[in-house]
Coordinates of N, CA, C and O in Angstrom, one line a residue:
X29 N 3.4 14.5 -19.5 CA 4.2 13.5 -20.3 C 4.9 12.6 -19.4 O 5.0 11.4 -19.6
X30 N 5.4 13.0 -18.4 CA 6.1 12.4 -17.1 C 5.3 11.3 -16.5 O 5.7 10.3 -16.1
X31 N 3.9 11.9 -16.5 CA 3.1 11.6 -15.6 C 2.1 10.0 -16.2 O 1.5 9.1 -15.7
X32 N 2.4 10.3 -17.4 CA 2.3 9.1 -18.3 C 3.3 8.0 -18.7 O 2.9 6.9 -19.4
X33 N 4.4 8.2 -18.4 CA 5.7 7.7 -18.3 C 5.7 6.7 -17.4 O 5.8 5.5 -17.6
X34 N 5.7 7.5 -15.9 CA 5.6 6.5 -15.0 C 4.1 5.8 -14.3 O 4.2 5.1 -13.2
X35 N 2.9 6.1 -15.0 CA 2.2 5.4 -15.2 C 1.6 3.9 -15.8 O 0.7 3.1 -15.5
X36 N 2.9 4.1 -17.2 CA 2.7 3.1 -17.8 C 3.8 2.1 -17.2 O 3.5 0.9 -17.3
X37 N 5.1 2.3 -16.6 CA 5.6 2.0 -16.0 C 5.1 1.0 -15.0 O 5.4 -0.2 -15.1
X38 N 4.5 1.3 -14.0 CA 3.9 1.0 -13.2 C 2.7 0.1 -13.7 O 2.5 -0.9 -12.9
X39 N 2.0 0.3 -14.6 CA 1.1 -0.8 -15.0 C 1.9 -2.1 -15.6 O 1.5 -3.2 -15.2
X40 N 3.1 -1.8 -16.7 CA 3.8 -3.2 -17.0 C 4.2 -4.1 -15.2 O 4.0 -5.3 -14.9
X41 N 5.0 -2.8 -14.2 CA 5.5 -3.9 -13.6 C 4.3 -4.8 -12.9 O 4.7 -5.9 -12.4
X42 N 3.2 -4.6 -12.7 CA 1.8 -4.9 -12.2 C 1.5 -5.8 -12.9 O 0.8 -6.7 -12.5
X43 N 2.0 -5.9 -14.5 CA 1.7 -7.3 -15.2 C 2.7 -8.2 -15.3 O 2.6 -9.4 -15.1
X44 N 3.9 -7.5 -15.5 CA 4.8 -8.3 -15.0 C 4.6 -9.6 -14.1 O 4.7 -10.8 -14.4
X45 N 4.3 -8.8 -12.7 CA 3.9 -9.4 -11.2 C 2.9 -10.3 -11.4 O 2.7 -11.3 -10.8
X46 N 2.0 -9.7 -12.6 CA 0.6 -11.3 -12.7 C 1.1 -12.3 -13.7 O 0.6 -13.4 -13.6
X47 N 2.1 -12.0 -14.7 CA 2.5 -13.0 -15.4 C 3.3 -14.3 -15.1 O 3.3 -15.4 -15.7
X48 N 4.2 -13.6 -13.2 CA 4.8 -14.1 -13.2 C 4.2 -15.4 -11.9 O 4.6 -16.5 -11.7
X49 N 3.5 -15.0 -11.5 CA 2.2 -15.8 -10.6 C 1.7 -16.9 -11.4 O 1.5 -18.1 -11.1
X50 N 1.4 -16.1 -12.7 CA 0.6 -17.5 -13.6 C 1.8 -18.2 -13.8 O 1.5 -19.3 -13.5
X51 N 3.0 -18.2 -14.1 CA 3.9 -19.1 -14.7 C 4.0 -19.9 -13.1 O 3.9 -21.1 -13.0
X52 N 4.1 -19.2 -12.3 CA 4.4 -20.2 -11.3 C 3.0 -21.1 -10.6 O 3.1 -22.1 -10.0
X53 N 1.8 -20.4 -10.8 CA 1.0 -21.7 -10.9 C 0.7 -22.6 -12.2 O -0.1 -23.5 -12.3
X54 N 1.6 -22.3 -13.1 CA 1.3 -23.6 -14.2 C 2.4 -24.4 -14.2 O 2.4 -25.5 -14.6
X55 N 3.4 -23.8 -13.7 CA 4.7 -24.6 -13.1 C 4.2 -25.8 -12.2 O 4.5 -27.0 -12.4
X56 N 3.6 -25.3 -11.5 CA 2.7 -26.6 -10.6 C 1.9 -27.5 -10.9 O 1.7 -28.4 -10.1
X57 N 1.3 -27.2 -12.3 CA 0.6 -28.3 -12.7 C 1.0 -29.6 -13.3 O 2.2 -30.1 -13.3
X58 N 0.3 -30.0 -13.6 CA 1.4 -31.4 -14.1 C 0.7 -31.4 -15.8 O -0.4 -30.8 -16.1
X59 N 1.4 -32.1 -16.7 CA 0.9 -32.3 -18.0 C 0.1 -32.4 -18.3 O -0.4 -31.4 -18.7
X60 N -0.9 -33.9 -18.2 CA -2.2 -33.8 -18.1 C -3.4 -32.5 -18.2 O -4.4 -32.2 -18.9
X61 N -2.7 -31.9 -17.1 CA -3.4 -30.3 -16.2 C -3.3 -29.5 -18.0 O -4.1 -29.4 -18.9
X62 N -2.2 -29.2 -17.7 CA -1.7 -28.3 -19.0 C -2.3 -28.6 -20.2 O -2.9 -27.9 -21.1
X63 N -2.1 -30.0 -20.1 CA -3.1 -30.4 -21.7 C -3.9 -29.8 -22.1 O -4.0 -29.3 -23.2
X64 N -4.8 -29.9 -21.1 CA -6.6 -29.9 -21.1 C -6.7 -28.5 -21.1 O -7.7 -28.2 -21.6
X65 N -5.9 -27.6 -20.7 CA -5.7 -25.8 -21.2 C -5.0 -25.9 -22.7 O -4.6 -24.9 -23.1
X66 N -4.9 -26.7 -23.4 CA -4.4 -26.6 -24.5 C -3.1 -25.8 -24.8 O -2.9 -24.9 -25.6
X67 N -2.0 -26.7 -23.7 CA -0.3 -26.3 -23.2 C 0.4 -27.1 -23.1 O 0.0 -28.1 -22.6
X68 N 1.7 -26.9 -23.4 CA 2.4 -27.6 -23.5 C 3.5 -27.0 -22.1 O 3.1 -25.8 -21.9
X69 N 4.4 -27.3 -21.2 CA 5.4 -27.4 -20.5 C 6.4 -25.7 -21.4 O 6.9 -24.7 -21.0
X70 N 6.4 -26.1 -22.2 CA 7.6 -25.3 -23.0 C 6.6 -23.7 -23.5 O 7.3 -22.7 -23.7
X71 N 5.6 -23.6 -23.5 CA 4.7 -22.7 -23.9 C 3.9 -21.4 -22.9 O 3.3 -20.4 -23.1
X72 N 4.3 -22.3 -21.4 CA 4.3 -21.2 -20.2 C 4.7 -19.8 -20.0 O 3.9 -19.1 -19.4
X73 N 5.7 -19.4 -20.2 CA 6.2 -18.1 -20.2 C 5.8 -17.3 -21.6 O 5.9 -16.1 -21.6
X74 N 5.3 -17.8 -22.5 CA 4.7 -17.3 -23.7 C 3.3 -17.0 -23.2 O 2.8 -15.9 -23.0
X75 N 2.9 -18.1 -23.2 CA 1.1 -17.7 -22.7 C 1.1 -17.1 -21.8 O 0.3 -16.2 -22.2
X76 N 1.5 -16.8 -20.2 CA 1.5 -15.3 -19.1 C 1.9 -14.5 -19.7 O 1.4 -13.4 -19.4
X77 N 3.1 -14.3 -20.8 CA 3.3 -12.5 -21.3 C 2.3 -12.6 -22.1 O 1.3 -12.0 -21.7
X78 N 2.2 -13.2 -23.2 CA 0.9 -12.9 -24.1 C -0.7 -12.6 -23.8 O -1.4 -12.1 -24.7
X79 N -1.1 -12.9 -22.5 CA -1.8 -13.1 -21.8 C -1.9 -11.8 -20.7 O -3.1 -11.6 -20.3
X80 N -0.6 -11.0 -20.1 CA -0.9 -9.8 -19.3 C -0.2 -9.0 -20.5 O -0.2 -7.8 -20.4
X81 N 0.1 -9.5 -21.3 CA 0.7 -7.8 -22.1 C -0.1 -7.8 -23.7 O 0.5 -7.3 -24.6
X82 N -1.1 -8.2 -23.8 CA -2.0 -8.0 -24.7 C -1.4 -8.7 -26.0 O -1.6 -8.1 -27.1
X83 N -0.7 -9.8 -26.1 CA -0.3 -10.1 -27.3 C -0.3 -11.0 -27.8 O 0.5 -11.8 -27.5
X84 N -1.7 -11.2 -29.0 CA -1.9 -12.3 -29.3 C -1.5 -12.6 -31.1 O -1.7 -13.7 -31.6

């Protein structure tokens, strides 16, 4: 039970860490960019969690 504990632990902070990569390469893109992914500026930190933590 422990052992599954900090397993799953360990897999959020691992998504966490990819969520937080994508936000900062779409941080970098410019509008235009974002558009054409079908994004807005304000919708970034939604689509990386939605996106590494299964939630659509």
């Amino acid at each position: 039970m422990k052992f599954d504990f900090l397993t799953g632990f360990v897999q959020d902070v691992a998504r966490a860490r990819n969520a937080a990569k994508d936000m900062e390469r779409m941080n970098l893109m410019g509008d235009t960019e974002l558009a054409q992914r079908g994004l807005q500026r304000n919708e970034i930190a939604t689509y990386a969690f939605n996106k590494h933590f299964k939630r659509r």
